[in-house]
XYZ file of N, CA and C in Angstrom:
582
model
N 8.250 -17.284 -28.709
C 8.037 -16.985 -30.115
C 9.348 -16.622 -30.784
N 9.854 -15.815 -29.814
C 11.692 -15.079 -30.766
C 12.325 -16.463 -31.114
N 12.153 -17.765 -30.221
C 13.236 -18.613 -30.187
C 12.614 -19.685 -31.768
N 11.453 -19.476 -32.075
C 10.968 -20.162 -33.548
C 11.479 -19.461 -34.558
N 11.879 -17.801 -34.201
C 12.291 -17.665 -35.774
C 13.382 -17.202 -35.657
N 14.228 -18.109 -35.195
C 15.722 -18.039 -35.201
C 16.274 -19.376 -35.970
N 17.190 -19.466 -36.717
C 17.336 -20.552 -37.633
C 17.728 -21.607 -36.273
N 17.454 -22.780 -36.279
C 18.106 -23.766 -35.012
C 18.497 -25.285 -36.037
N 19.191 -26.044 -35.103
C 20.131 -26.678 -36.308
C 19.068 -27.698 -36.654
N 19.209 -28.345 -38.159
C 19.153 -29.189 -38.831
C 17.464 -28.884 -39.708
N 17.604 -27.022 -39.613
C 16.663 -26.711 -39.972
C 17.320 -25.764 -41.370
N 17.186 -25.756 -42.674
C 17.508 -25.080 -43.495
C 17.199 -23.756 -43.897
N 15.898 -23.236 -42.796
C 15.727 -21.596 -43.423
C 14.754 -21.345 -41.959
N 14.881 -20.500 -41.446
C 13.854 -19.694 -40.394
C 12.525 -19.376 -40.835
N 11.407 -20.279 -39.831
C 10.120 -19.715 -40.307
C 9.015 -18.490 -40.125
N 9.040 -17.706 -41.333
C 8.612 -16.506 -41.043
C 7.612 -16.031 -39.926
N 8.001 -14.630 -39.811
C 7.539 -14.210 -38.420
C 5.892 -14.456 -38.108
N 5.044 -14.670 -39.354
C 3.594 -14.788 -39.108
C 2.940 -16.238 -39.262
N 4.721 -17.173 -39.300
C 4.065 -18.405 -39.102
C 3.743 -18.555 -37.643
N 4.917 -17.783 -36.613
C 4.878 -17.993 -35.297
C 3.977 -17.057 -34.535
N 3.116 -16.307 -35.743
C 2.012 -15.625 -34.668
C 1.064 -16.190 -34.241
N 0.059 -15.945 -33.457
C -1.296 -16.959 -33.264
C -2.573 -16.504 -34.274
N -3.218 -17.338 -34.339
C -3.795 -17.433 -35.258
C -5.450 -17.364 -34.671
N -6.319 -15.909 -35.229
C -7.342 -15.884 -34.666
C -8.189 -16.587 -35.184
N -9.574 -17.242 -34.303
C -10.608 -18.179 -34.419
C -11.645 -16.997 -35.035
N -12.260 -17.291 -36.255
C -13.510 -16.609 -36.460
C -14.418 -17.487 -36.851
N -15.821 -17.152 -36.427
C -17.676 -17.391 -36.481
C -17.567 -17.906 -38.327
N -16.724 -18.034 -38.907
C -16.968 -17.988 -40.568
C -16.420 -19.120 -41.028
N -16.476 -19.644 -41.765
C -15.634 -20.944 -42.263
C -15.646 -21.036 -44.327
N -14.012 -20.742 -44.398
C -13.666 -20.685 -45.464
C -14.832 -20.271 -46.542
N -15.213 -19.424 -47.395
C -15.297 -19.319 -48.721
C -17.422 -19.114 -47.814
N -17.342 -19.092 -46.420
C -18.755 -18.503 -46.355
C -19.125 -17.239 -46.764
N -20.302 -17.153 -46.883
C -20.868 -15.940 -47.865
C -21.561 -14.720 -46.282
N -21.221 -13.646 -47.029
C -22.434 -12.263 -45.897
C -22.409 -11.542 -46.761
N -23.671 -10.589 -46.252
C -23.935 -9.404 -46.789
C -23.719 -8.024 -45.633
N -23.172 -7.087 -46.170
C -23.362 -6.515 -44.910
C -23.336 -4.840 -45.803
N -24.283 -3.746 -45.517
C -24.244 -3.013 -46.498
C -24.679 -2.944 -47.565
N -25.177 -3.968 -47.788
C -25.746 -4.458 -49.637
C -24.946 -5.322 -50.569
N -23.665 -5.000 -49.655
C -22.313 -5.883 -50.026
C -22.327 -7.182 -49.562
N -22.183 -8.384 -50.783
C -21.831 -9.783 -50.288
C -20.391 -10.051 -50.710
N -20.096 -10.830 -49.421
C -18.441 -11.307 -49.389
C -18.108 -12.243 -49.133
N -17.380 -13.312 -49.200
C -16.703 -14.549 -49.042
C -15.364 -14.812 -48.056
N -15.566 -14.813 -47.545
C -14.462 -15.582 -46.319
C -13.140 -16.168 -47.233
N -12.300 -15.651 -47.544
C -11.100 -16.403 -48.176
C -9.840 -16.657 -47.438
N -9.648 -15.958 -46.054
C -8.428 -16.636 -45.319
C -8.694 -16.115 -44.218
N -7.587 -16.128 -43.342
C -7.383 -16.118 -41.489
C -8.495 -14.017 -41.563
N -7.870 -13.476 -42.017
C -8.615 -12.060 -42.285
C -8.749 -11.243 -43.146
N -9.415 -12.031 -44.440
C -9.773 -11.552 -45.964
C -11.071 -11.802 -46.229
N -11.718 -10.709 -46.783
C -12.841 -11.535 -48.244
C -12.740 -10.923 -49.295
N -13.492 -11.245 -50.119
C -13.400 -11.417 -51.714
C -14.973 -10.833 -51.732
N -15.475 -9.386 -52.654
C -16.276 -9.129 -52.861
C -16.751 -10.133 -53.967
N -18.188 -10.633 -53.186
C -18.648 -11.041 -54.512
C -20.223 -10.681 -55.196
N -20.456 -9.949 -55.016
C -21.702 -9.587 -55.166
C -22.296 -8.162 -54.450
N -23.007 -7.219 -55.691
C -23.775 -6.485 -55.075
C -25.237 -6.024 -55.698
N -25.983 -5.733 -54.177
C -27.316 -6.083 -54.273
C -27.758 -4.736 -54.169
N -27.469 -3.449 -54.539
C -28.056 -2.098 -54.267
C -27.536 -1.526 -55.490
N -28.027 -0.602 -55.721
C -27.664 0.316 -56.980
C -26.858 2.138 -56.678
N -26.682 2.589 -57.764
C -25.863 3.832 -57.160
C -24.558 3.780 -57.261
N -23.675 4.761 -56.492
C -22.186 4.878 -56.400
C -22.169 3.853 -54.661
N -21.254 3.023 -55.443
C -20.562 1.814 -54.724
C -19.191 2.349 -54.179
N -19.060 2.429 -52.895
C -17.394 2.487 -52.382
C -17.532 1.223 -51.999
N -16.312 0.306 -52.657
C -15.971 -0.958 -51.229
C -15.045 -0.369 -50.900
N -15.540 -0.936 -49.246
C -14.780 -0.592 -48.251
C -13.290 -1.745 -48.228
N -12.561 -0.655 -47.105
C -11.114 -1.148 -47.150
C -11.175 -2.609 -46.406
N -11.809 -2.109 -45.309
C -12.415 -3.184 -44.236
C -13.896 -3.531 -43.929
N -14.436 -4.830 -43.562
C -15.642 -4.694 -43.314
C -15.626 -5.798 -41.919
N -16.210 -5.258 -40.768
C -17.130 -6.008 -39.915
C -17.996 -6.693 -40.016
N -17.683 -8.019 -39.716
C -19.202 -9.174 -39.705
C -18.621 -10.348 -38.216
N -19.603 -10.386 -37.666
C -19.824 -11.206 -36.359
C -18.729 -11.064 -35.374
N -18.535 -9.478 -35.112
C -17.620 -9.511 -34.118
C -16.148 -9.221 -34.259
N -15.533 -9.522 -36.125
C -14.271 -9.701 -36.695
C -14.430 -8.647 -37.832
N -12.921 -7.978 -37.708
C -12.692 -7.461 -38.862
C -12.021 -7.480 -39.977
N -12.162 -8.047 -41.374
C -11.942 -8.496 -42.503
C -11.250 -7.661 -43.395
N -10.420 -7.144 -44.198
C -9.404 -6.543 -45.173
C -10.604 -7.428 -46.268
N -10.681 -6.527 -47.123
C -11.414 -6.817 -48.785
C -10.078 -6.125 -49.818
N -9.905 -7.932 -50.100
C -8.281 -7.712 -50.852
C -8.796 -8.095 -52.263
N -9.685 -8.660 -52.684
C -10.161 -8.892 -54.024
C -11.757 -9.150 -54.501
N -11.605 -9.078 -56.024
C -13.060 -8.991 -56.167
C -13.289 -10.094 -57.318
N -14.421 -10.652 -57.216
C -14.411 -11.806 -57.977
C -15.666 -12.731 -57.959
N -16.078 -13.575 -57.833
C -17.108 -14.696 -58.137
C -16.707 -16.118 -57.710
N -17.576 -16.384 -56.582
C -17.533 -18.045 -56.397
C -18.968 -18.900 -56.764
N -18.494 -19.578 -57.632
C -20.022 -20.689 -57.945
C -19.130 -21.681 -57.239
N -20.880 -22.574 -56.663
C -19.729 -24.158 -55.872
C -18.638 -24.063 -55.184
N -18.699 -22.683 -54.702
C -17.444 -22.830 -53.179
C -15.927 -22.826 -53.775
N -16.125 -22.524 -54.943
C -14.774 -22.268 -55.798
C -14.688 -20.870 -57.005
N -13.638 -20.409 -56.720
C -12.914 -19.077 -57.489
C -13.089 -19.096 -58.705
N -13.889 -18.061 -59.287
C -14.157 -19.087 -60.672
C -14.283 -17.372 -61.315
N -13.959 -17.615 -63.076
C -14.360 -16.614 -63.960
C -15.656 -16.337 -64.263
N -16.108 -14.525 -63.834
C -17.128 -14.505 -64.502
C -17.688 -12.520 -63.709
N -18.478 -12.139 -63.803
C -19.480 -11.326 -63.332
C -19.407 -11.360 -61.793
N -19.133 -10.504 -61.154
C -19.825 -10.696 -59.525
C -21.545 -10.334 -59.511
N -22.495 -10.768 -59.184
C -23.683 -10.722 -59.036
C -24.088 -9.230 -58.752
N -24.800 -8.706 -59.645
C -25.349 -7.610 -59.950
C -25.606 -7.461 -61.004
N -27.479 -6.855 -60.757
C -27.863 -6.387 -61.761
C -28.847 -4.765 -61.854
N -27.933 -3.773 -61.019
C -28.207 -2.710 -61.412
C -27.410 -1.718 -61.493
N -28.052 -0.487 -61.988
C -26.546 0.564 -62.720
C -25.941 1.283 -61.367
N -24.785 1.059 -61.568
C -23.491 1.502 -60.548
C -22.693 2.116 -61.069
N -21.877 2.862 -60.354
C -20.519 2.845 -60.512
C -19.670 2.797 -59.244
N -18.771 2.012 -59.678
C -17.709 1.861 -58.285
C -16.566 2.132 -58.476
N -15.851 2.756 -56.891
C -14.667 3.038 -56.268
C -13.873 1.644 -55.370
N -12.884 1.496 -56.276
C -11.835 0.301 -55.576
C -11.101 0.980 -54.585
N -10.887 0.583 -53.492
C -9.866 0.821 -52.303
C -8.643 0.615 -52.491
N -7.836 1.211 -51.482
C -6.181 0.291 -51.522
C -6.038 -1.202 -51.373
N -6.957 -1.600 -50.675
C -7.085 -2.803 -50.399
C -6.906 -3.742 -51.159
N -7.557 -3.423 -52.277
C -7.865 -4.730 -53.436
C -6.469 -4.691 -54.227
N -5.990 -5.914 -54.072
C -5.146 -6.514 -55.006
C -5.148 -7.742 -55.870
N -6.329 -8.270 -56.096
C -6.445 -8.974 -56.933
C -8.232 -8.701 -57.486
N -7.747 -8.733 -59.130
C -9.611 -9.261 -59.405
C -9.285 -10.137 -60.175
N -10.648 -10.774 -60.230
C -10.997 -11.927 -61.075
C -11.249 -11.765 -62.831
N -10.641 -12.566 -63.447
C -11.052 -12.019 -64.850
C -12.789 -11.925 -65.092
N -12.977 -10.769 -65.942
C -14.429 -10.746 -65.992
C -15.013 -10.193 -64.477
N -15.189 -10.448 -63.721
C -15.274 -9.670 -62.095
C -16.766 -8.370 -62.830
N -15.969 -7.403 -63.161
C -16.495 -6.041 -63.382
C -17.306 -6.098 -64.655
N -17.136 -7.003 -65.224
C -18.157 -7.229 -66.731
C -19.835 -7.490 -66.271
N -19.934 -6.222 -65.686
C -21.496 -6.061 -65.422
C -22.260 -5.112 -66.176
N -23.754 -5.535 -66.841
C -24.212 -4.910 -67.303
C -24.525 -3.188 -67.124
N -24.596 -3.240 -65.840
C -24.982 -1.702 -65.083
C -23.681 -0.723 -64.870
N -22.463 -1.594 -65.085
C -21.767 -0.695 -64.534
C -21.144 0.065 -65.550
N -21.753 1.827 -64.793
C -21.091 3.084 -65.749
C -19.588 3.092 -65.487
N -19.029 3.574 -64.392
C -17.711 3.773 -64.128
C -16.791 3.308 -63.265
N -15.778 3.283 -62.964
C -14.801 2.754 -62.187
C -13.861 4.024 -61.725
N -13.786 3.582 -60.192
C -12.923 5.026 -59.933
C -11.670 3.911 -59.192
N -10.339 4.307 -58.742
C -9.572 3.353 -57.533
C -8.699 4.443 -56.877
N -8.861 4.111 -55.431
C -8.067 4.828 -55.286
C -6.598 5.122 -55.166
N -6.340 6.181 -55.307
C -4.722 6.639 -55.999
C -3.363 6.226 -54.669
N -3.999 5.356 -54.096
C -3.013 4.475 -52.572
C -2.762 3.154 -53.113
N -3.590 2.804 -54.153
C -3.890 1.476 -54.535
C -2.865 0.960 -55.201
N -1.390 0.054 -55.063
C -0.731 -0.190 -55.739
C -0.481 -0.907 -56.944
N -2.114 -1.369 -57.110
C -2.215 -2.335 -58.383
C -2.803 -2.193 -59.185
N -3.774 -1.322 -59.264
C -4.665 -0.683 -60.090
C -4.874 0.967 -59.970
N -5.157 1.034 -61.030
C -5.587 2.461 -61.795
C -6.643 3.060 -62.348
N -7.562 4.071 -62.951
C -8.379 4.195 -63.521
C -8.648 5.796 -63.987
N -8.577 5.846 -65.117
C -8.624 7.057 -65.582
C -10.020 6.962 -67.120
N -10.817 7.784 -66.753
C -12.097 8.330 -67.303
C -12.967 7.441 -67.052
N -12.943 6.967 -66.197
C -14.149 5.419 -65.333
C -13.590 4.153 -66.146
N -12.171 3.827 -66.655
C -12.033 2.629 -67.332
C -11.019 2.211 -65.977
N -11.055 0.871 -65.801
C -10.052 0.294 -64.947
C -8.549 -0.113 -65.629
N -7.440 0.321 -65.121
C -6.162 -0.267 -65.426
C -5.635 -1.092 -64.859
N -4.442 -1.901 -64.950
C -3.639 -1.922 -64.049
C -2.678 -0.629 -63.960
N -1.487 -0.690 -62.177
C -1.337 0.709 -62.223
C -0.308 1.135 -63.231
N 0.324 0.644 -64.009
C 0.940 1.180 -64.732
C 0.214 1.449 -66.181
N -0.865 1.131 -66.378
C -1.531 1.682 -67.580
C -1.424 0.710 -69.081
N -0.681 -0.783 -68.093
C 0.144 -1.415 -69.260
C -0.941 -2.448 -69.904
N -2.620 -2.567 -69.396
C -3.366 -3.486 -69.534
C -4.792 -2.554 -69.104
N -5.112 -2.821 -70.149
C -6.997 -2.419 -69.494
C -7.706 -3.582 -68.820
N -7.869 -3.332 -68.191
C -8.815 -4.576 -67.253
C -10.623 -4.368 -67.690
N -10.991 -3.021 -67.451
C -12.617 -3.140 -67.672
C -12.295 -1.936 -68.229
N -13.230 -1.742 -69.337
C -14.412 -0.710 -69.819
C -16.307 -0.613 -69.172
N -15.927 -0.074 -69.032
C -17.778 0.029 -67.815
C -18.380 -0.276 -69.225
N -19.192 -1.591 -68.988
C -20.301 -2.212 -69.868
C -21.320 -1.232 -69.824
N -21.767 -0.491 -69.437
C -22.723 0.658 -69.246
C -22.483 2.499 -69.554
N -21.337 2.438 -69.951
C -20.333 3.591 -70.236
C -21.552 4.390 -71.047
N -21.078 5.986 -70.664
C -21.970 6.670 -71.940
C -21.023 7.546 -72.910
N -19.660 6.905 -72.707
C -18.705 7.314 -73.782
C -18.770 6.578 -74.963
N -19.213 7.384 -76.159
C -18.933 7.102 -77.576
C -18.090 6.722 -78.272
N -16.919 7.483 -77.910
C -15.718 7.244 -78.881
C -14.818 6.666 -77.298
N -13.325 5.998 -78.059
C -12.965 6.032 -76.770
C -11.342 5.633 -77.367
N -10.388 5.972 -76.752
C -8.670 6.287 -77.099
C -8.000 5.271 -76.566
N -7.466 3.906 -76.865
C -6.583 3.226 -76.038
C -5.329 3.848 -75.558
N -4.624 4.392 -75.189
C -3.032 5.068 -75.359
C -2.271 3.975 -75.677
N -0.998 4.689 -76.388
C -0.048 3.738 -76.392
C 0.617 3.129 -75.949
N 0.503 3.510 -74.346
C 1.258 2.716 -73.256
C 0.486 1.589 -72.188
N -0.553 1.384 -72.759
C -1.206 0.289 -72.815
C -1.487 -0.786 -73.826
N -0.625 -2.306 -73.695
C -0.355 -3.116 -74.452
C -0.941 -4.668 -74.382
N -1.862 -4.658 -73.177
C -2.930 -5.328 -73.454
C -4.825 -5.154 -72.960
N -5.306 -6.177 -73.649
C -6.627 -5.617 -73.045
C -7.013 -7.105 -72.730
N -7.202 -7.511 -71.154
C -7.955 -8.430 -70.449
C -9.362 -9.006 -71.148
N -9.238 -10.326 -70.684
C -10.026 -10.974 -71.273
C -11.992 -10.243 -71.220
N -12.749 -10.024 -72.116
C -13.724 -8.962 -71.904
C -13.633 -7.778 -71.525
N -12.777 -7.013 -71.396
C -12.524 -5.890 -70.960
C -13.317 -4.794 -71.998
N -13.641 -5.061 -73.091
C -14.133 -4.185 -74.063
C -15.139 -4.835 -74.588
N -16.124 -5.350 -73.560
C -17.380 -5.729 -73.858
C -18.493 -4.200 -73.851
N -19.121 -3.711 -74.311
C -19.301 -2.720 -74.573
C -19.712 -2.080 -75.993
N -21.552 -1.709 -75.861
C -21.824 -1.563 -77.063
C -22.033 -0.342 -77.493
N -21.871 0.522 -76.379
C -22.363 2.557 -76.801
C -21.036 2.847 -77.667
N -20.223 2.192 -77.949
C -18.540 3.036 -78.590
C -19.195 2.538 -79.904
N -18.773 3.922 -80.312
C -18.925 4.095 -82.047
C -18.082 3.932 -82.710
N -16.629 4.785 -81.985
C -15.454 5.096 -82.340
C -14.158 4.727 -81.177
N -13.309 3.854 -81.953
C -12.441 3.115 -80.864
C -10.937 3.378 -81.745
N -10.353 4.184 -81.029
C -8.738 4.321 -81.526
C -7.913 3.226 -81.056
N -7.155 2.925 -81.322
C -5.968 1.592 -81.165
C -4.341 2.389 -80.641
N -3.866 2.732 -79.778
C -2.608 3.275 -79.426
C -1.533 2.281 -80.585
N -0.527 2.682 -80.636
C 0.266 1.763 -81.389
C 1.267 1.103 -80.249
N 0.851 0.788 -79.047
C 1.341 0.210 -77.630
C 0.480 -1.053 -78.162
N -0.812 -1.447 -78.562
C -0.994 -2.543 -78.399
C -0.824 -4.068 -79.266
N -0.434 -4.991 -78.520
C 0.712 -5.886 -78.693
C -0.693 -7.285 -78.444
N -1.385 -6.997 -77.548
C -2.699 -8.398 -76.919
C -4.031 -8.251 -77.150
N -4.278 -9.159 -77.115
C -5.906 -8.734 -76.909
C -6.513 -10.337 -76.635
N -6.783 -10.811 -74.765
C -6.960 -12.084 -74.448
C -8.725 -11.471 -74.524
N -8.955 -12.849 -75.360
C -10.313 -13.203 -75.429
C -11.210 -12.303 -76.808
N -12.476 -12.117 -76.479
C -13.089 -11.685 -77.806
C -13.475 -10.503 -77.149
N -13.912 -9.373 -77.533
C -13.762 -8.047 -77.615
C -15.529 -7.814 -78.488
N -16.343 -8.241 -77.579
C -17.977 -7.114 -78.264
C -18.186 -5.644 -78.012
N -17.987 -5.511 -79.200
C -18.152 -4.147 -79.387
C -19.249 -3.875 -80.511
């Protein structure tokens, strides 16, 4: 293995160290679906899935890791597949939640969290990509709102000024009466029901 990732001649760059690792066989095949927990997930690489769906109600932790057939999986993002492909929209659920993101997750899907039920969003504070302060999701620097909990029982609600855009649906959401504007904001992808 040492002697693959050493540059050797008439080769222009050394191939990284996890090209030359081995590569484990798992029971799953690309973009298959489980439930495990109430939680459904998708198979997206050698040891990932992609939350896509949940079928129980209550306070939701996804987990960092989850076990299914023997293998253990990292849950690095959250999102929606129709037709075996990555697609914008809702992950499947339709009752009132609120959920806690892990360190794990580094990617969501636009729209992902635009669920009717969901009150709040918590992430945790290991998480290098996201944020969340009063159950709204950020990214971690505060520079983009990602979700407002479609189910929120906040009335009024404060953008700060150091947040300068708001994700596509992110402020779908009909209990706000009263919505302040920070003078940080600069975007606003998509349409905004309020």
């Amino acid at each position: 293995v040492e002697e693959l990732l050493n540059l050797a001649d008439g080769y222009i760059y050394n191939l990284p160290k996890r090209a030359a690792d081995s590569f484990d066989f798992y029971d799953v095949v690309l973009r298959d679906t489980f439930i495990v927990d109430g939680l459904e997930y998708a198979w997206i690489g050698n040891n990932s899935v992609q939350l896509i769906g949940i079928h129980k109600s209550g306070e939701i932790i996804i987990p960092e890791f989850v076990d299914y057939l023997g293998s253990t999986f990292e849950v690095v993002s959250i999102g929606t597949i129709k037709n075996g492909i990555i697609t914008i929209g809702a992950i499947n659920c339709d009752q009132k939640i609120s959920i806690t993101i892990p360190k794990s997750i580094r990617f969501i899907c636009d729209l992902a969290l635009n669920i009717n039920g969901l009150e709040s969003i918590t992430v945790d504070e290991e998480n290098k990509h996201f944020s969340s302060r009063d159950g709204v999701l950020y990214t971690k620097n505060f520079a983009t709102l990602i979700q407002f909990p479609f189910a929120s029982k906040m009335s009024e609600f404060e953008i700060s000024d150091n947040t300068y855009y708001l994700a596509v649906g992110s402020m779908d959401n009909h209990s706000i009466k009263s919505l302040k504007i920070g003078k940080g904001l600069i975007y606003l992808q998509g349409v905004c029901n309020l």
